[in-house]
CSV table of C-alpha atoms in Angstrom, one decimal:
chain,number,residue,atom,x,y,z
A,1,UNK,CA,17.4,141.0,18.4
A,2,UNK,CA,14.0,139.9,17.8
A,3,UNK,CA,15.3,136.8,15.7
A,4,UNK,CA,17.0,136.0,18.5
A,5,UNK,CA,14.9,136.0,20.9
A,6,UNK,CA,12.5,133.9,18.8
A,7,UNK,CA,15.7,131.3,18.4
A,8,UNK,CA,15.8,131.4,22.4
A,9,UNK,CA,12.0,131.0,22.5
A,10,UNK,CA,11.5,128.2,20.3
A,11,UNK,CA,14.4,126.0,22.2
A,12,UNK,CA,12.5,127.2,25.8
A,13,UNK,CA,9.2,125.2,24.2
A,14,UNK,CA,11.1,122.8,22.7
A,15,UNK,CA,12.6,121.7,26.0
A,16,UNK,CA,9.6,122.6,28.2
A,17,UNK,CA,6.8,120.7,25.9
A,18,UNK,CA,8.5,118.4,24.2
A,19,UNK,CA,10.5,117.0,26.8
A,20,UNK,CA,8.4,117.9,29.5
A,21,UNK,CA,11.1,119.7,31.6
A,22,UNK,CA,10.6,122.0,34.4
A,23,UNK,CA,11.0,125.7,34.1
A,24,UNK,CA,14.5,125.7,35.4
A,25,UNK,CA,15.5,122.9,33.2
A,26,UNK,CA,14.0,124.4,30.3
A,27,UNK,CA,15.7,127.8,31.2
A,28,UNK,CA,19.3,125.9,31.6
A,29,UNK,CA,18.7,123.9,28.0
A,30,UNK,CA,18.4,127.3,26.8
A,31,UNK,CA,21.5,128.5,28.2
A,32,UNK,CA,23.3,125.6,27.2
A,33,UNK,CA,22.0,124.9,23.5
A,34,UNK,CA,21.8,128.7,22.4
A,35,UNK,CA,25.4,129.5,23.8
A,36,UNK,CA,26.6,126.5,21.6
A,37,UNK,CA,25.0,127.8,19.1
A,38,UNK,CA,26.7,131.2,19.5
A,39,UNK,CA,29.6,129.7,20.0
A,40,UNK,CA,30.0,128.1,16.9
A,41,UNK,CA,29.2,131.2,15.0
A,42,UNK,CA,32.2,133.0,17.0
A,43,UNK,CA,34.4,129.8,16.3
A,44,UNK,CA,33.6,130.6,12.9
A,45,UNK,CA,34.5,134.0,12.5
A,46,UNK,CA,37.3,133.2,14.3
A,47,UNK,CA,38.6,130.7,11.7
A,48,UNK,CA,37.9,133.1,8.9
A,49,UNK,CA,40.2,135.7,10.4
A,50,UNK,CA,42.8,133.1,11.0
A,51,UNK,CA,42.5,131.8,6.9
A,52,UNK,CA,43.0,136.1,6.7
A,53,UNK,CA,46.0,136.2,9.1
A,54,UNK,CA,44.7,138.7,11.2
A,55,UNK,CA,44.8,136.5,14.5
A,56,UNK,CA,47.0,133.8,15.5
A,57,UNK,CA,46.5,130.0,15.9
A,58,UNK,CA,44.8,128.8,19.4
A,59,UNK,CA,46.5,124.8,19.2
A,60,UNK,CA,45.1,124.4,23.0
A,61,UNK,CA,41.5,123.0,23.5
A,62,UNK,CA,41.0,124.3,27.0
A,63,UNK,CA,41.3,128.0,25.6
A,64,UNK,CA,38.5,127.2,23.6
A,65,UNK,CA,36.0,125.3,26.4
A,66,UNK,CA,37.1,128.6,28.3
A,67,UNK,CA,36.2,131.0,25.3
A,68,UNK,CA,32.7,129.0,24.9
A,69,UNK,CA,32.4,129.0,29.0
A,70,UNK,CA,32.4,132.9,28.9
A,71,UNK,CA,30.4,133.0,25.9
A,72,UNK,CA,27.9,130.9,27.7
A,73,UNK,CA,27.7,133.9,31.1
A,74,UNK,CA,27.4,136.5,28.2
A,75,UNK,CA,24.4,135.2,26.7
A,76,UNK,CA,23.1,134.5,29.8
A,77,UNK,CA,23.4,137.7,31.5
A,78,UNK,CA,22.0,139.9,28.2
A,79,UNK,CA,19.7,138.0,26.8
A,80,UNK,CA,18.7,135.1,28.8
A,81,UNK,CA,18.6,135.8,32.4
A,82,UNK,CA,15.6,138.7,32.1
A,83,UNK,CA,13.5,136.0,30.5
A,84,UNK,CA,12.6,139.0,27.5
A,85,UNK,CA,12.0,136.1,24.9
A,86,UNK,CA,9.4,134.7,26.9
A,87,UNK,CA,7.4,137.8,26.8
A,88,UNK,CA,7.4,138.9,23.4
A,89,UNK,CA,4.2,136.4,22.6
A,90,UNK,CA,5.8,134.3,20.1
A,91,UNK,CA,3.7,132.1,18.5
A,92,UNK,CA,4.7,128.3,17.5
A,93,UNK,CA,4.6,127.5,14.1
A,94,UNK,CA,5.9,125.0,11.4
A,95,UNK,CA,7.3,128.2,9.0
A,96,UNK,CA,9.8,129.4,12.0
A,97,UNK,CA,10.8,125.7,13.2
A,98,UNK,CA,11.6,125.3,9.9
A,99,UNK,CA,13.9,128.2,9.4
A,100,UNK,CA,15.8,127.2,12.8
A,101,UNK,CA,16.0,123.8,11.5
A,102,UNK,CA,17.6,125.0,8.1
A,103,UNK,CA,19.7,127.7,10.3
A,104,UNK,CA,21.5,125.1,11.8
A,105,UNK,CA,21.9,123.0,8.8
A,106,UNK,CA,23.7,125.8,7.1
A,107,UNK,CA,25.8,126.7,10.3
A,108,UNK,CA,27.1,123.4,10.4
A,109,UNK,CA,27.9,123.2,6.5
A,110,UNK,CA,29.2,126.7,6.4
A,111,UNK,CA,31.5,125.6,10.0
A,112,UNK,CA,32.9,122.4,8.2
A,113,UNK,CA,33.5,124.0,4.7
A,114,UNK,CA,35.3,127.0,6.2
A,115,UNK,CA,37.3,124.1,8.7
A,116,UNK,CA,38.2,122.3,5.5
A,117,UNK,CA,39.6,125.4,3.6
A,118,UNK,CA,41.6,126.5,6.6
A,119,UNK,CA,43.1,122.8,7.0
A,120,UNK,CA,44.0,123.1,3.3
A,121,UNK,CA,45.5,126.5,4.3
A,122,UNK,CA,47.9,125.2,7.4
A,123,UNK,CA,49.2,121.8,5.4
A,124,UNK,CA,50.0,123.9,2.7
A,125,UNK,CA,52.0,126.1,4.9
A,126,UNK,CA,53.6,123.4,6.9
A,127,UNK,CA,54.7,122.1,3.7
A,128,UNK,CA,56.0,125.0,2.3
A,129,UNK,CA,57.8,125.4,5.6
A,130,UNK,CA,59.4,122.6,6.6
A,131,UNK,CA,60.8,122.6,10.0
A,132,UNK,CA,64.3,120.1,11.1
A,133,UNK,CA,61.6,118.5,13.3
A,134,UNK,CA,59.5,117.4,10.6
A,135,UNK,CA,62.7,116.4,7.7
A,136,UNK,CA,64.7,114.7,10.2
A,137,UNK,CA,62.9,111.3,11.3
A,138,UNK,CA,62.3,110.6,15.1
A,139,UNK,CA,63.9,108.2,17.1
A,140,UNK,CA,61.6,105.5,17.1
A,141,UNK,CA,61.4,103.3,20.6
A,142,UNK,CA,60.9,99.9,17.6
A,143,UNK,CA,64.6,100.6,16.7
A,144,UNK,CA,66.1,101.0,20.0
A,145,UNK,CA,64.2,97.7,21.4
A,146,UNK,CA,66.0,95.8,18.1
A,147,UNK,CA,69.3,97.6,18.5
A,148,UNK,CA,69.5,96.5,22.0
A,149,UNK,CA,68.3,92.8,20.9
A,150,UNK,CA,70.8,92.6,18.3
A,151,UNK,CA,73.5,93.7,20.9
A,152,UNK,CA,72.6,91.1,23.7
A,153,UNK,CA,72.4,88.0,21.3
């Protein structure tokens, strides 16, 4: 937890020196950037179980804003909202914004590695499974329009 805390710290002074926001808006850049964070990791143990089959498909984005929406009240109300990683006198230094910087390097590698090897897992299943939908071509609204053209003239 204490890695955590110093993750939430260092984006609190980020925010609150850097770009010399108030205390609230320091506190809400928190919330916002750390439960994106945390999202991502969840997103990505969610696609990992779906390359396993052992959860099903979510093809709606607004389940997903929802899922990172409740994500974002969690890590608010148990970590953020006491305002603990502000007490543990953390210190500033280049060694830990180093480490967060290389943390989220590798989270967003690891997120579009494990993406790609899931997309080649679903295209190789839709090929394999071929649906009448997908071998029968679609109407197309190109050949009606010259249908009707060819009729009238």
């Amino acid at each position: 937890m204490k890695v955590y805390y110093y993750f939430l710290f260092r984006i609190y002074k980020y925010f609150k020196d850097k770009r010399n926001e108030s205390e609230f808006e320091a506190l809400f850049s928190v919330i916002i950037v750390s439960s994106l964070i945390l999202s991502f990791h969840l997103i990505g143990v969610y696609i990992i179980a779906n390359y396993f089959n052992l959860v099903t498909v979510v093809t709606n984005k607004l389940y997903m804003v929802l899922f990172m929406v409740i994500t974002g009240f969690i890590n608010y109300y148990f970590f953020i909202r006491d305002e603990k990683f502000l007490n543990y006198g953390f210190q500033k230094d280049k060694k830990g914004g180093v480490y967060i910087i290389i943390y989220m390097i590798l989270l967003g590698i690891s997120l579009i590695i494990i993406s790609n090897i899931n997309r080649k897992k679903i295209f190789e299943e839709r090929r394999r499974n071929l649906s009448i939908e997908q071998i029968e071509p679609g109407k197309s609204l190109i050949g009606d329009i010259v249908k009707w053209v060819e009729k009238n003239n």
